[in-house]
Coordinates of N, CA, C and O in Angstrom, one line a residue:
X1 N 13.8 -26.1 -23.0 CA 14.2 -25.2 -21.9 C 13.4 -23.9 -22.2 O 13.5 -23.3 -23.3
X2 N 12.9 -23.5 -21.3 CA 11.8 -22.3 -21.5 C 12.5 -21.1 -20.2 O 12.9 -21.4 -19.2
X3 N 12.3 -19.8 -20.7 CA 12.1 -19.1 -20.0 C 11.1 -18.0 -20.0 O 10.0 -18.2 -20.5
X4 N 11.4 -16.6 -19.3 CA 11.0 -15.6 -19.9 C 11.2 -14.4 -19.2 O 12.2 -14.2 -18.5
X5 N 10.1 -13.3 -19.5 CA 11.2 -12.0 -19.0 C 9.4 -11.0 -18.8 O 8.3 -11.2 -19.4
X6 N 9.6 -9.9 -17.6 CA 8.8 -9.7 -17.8 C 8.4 -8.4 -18.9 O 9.3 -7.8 -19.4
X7 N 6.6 -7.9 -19.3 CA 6.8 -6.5 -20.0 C 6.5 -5.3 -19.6 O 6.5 -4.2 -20.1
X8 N 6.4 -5.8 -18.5 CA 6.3 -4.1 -18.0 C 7.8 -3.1 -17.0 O 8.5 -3.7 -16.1
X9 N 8.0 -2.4 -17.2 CA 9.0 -1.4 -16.7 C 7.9 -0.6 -15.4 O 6.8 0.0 -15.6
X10 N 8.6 -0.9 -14.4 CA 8.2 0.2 -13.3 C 6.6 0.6 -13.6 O 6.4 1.8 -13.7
X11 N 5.7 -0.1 -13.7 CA 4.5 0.0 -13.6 C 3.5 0.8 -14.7 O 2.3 1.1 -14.5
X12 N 4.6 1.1 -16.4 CA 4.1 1.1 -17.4 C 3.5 0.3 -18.2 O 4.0 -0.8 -17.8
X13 N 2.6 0.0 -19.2 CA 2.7 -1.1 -19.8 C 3.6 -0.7 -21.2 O 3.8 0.4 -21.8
X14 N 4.2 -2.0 -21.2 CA 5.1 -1.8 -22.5 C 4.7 -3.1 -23.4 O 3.9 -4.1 -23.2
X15 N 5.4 -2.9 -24.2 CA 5.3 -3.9 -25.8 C 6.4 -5.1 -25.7 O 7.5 -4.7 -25.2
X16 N 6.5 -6.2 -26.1 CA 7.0 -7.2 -26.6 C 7.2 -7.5 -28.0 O 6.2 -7.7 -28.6
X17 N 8.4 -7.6 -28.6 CA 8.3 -7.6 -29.7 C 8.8 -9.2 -30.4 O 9.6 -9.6 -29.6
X18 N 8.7 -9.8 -31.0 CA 9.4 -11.2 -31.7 C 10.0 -10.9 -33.0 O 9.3 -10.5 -34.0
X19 N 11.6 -11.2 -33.0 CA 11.6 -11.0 -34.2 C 12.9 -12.3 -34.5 O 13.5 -13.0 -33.8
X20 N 12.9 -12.0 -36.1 CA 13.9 -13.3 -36.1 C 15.2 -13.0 -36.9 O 15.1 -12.2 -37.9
X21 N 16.4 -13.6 -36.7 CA 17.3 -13.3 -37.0 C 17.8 -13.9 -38.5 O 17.9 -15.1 -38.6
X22 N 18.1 -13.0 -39.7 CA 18.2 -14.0 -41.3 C 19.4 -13.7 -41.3 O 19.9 -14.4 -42.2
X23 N 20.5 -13.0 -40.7 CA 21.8 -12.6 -41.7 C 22.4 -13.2 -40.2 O 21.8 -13.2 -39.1
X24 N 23.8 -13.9 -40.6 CA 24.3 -14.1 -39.7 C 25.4 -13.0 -39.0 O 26.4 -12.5 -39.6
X25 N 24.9 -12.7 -37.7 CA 25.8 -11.4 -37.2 C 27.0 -11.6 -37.7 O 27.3 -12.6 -38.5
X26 N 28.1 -10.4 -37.3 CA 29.2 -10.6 -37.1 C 29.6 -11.4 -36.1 O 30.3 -12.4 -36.2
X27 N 29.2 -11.1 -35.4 CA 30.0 -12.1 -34.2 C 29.0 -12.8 -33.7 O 27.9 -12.2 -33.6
X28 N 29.1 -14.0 -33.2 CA 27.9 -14.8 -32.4 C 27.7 -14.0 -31.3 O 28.5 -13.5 -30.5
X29 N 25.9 -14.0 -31.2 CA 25.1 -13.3 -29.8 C 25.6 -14.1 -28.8 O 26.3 -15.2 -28.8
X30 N 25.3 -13.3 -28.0 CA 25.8 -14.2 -26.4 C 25.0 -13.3 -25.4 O 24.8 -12.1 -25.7
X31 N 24.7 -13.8 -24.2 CA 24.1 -13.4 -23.4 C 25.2 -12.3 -22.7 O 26.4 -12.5 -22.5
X32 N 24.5 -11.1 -22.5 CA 25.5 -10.0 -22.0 C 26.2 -8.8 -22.9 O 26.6 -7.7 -22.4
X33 N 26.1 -9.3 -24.3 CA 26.1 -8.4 -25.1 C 25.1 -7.4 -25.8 O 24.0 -7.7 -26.3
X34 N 25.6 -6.1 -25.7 CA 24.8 -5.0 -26.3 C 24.9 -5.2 -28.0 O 25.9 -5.4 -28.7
X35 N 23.4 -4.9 -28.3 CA 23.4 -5.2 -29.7 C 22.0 -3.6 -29.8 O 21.4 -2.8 -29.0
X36 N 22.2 -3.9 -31.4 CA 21.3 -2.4 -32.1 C 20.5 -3.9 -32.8 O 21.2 -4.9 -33.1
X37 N 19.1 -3.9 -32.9 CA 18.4 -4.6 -33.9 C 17.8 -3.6 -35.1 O 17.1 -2.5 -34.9
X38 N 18.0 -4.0 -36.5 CA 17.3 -3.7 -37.3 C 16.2 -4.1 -38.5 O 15.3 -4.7 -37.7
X39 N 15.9 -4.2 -39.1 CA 15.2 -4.5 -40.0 C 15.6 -4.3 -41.3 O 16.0 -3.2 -41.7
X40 N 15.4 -5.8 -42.1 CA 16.1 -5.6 -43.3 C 14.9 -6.0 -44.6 O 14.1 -6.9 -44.8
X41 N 15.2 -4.9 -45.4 CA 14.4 -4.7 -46.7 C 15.0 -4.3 -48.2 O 15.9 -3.4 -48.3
X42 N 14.5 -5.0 -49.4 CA 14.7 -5.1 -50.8 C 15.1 -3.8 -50.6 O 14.2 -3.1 -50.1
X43 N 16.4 -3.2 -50.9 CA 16.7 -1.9 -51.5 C 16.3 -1.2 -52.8 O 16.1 0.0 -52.9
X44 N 16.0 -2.2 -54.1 CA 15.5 -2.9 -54.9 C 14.0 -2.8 -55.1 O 13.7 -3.7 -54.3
X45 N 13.0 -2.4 -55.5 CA 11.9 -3.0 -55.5 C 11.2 -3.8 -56.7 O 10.3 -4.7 -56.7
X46 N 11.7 -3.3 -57.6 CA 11.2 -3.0 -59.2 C 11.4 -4.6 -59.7 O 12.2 -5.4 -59.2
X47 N 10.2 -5.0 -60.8 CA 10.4 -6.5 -60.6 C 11.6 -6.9 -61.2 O 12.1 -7.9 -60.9
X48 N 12.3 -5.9 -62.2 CA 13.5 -6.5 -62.8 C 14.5 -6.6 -61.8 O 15.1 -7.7 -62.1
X49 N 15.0 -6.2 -61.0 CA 15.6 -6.4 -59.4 C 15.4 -7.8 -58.6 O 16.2 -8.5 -58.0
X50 N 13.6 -7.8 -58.9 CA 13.7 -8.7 -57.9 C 14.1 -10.4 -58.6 O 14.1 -11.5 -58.0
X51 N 14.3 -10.3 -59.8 CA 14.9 -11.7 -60.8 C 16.3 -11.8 -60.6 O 17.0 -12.8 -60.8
X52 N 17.0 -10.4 -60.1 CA 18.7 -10.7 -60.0 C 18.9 -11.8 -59.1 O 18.0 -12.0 -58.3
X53 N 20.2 -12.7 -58.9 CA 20.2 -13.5 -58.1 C 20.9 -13.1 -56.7 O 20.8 -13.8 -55.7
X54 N 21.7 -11.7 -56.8 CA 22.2 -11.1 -56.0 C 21.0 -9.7 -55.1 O 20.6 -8.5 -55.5
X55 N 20.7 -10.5 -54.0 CA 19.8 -9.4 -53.2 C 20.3 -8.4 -52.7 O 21.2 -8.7 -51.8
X56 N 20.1 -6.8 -53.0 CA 20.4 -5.7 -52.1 C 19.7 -5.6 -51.2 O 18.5 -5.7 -51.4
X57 N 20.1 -5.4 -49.7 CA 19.5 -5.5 -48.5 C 20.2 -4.0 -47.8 O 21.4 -3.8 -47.7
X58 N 19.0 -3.1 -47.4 CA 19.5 -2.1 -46.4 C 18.8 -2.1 -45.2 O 17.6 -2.3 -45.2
X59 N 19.5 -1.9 -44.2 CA 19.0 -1.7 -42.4 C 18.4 -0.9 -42.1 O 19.1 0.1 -42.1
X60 N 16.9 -0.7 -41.8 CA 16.5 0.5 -41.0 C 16.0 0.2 -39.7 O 15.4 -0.7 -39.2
X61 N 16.4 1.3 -39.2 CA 16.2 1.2 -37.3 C 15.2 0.9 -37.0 O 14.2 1.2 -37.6
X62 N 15.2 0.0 -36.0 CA 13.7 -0.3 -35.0 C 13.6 1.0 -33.6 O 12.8 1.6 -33.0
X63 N 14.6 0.9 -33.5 CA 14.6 1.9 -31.8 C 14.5 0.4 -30.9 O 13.7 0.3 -30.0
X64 N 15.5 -0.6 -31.2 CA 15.7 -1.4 -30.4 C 17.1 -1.9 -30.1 O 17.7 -2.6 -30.9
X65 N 17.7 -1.4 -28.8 CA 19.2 -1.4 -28.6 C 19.2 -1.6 -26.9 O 18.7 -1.0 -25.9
X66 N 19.8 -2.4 -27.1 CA 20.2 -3.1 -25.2 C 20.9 -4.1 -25.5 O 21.4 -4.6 -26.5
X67 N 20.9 -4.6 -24.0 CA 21.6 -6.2 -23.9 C 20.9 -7.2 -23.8 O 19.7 -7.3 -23.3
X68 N 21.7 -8.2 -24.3 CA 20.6 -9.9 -24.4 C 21.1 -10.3 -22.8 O 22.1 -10.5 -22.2
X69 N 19.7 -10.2 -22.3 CA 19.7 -11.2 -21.0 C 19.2 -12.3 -20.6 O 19.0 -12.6 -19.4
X70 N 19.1 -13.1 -21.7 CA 18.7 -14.5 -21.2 C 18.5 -14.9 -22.6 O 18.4 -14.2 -23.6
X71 N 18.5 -16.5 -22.1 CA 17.3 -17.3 -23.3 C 16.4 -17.6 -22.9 O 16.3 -17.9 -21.7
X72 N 15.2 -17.8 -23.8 CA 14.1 -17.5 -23.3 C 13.8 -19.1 -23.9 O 13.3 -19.9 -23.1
X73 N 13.9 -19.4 -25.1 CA 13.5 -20.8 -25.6 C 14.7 -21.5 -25.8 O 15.7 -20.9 -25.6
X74 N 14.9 -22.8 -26.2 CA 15.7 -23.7 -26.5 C 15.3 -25.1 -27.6 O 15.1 -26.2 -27.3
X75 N 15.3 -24.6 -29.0 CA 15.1 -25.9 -29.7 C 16.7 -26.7 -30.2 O 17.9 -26.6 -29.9
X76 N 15.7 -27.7 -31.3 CA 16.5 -28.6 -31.8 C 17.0 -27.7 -32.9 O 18.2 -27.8 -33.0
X77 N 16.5 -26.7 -33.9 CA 17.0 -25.8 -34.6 C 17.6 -24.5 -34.3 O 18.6 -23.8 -34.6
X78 N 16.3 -24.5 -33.3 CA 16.6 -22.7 -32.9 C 17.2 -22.2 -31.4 O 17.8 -22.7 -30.4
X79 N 16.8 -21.3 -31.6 CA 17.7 -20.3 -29.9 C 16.4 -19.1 -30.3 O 16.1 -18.6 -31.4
X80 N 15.9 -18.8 -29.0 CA 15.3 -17.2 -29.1 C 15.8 -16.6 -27.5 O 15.4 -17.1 -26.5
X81 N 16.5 -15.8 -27.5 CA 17.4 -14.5 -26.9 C 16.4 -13.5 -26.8 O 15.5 -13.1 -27.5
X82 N 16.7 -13.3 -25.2 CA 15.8 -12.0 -24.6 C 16.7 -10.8 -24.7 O 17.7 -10.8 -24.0
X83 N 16.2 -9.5 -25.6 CA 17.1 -8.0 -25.5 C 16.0 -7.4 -24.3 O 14.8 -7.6 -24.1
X84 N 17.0 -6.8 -23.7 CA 15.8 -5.8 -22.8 C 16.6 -4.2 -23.5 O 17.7 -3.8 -23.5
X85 N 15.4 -3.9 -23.8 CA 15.7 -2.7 -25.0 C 15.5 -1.4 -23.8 O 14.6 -1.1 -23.0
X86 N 16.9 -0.9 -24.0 CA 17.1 0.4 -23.2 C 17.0 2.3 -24.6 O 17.2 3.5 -24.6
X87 N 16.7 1.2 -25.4 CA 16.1 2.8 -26.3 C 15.0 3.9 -25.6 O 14.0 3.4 -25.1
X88 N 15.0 5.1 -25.5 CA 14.7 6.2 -24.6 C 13.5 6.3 -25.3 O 12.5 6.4 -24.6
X89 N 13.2 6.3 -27.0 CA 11.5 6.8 -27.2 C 10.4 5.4 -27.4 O 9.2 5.5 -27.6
X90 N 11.3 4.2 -27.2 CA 11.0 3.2 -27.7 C 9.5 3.0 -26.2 O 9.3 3.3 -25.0
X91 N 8.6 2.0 -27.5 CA 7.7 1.6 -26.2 C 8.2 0.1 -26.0 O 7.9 -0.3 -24.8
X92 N 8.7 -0.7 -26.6 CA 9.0 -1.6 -26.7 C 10.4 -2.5 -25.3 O 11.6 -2.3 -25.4
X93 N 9.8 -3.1 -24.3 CA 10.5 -3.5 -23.1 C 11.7 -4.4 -23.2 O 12.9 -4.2 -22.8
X94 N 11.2 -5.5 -23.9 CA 12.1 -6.9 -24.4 C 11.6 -6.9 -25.8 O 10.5 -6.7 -26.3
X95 N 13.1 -7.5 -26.4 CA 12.7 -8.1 -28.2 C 13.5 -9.9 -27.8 O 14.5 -10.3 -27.3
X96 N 12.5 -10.4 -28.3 CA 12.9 -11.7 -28.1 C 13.2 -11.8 -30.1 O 12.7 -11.4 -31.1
X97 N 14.5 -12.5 -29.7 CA 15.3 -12.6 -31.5 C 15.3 -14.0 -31.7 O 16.2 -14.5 -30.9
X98 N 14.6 -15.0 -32.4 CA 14.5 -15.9 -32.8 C 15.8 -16.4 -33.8 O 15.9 -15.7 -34.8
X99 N 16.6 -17.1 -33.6 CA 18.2 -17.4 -34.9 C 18.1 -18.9 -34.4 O 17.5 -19.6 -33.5
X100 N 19.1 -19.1 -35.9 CA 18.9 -20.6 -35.9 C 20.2 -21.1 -35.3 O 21.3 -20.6 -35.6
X101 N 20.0 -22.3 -34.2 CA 21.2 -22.5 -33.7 C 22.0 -23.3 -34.5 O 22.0 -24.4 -34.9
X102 N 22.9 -22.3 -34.5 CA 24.5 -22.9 -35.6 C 25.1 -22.1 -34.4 O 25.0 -20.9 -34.3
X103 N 25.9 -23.0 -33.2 CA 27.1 -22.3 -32.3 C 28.0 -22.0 -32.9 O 28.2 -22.6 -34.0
X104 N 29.0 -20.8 -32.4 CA 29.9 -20.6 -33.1 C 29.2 -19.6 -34.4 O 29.8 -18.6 -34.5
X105 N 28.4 -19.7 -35.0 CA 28.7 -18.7 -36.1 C 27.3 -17.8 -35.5 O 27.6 -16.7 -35.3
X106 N 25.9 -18.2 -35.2 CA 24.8 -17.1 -34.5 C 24.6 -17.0 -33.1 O 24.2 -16.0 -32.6
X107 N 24.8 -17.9 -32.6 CA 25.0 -18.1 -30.8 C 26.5 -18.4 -30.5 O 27.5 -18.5 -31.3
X108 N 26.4 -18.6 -29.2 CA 27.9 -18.6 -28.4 C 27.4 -18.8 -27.2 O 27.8 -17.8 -26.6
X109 N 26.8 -19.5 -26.5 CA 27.2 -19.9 -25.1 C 27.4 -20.0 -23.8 O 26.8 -20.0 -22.7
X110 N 29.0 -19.9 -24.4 CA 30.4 -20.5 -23.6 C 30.3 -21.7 -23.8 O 29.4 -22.3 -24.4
X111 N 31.7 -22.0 -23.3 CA 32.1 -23.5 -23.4 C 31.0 -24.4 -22.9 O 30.6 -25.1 -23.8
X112 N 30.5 -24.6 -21.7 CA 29.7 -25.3 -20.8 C 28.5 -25.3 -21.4 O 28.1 -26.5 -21.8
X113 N 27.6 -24.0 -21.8 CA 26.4 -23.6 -22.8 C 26.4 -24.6 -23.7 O 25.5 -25.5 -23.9
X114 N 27.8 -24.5 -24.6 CA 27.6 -25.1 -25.7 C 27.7 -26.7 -25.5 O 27.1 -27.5 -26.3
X115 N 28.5 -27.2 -24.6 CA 28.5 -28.7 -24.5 C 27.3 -28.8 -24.3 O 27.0 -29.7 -25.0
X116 N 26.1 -28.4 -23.4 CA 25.3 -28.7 -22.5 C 24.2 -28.8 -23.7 O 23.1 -29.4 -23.3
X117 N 24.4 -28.3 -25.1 CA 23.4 -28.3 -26.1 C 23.6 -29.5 -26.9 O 22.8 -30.4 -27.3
X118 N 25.0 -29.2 -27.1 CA 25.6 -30.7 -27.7 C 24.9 -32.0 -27.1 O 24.4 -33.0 -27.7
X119 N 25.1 -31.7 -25.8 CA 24.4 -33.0 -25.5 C 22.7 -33.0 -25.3 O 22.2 -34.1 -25.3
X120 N 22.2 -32.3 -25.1 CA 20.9 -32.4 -25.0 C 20.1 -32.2 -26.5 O 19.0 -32.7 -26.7
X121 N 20.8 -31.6 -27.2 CA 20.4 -31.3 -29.0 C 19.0 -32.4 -29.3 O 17.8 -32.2 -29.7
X122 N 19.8 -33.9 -28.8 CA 18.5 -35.1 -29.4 C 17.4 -35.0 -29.0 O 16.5 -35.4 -29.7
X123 N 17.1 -34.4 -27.7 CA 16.4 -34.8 -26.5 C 15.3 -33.3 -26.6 O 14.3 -33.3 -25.9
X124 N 15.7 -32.2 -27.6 CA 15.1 -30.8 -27.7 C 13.9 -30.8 -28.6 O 14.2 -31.7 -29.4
X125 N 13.0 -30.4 -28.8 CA 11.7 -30.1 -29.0 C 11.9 -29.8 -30.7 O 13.2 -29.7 -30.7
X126 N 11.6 -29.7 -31.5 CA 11.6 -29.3 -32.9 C 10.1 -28.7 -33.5 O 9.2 -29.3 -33.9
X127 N 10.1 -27.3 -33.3 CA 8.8 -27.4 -34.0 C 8.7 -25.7 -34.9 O 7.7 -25.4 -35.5
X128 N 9.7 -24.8 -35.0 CA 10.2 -24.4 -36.3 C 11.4 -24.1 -36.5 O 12.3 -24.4 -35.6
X129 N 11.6 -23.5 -37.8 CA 13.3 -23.5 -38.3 C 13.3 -22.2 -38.6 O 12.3 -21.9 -39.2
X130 N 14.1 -21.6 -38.4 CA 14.4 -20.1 -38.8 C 15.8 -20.2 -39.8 O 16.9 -20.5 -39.5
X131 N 15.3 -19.8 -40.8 CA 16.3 -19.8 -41.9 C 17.7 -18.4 -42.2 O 17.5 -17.3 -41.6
X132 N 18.6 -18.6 -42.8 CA 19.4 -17.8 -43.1 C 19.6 -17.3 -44.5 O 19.8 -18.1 -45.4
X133 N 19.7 -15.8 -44.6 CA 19.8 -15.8 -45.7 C 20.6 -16.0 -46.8 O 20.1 -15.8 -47.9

């Protein structure tokens, strides 16, 4: 299942961004919800850090915050979610968020959504996996 979204705003050109989801939110995405996307990096850098088995991870801003309005792709592993980013200095129009479909814990649906995956799951395209951290 394919969709998409367009990038330009009122006859600007703007940016598209792809990005992918490693930590599992708090609450599963869902179409309609306002979310903040950030970016996550070694707090840590130094090589004796990077041998601990416990990773420090801190969030820095993209200037990407709106609501998810659609799905845009549909695999056998994944889900990628259209934000249409209403940040004010941002050039960036839509962030498509690539997460791995686990319903219930990174997506959500609805009821109908999620049966409708359940059943179609065998029948879905497989061609990458986006991991969690």
């Amino acid at each position: 299942i394919r969709g998409g979204a367009p990038a330009n705003r009122q006859g600007e050109l703007r940016d598209v961004t792809y990005l992918d989801v490693v930590v599992p939110p708090p609450t599963p995405l869902r179409v309609g919800q306002t979310v903040t996307i950030s970016a996550l990096r070694d707090r840590y850098t130094t090589p004796r850090a990077q041998l601990q088995a416990t990773r420090h991870l801190i969030a820095n801003p993209l200037e990407l915050e709106g609501r998810i309005v659609g799905v845009r792709s549909l695999e056998r592993k994944m889900i990628e979610l259209i934000v249409s980013n209403n940040h004010a200095t941002s050039t960036t129009a839509y962030a498509y968020l690539a997460a791995p479909l686990a319903l219930g814990t990174t997506v959500d649906l609805g009821p109908w959504g999620n049966l409708a995956v359940r059943a179609l799951r065998p029948f879905l395209a497989e061609t990458r996996e986006v991991r969690l951290e």
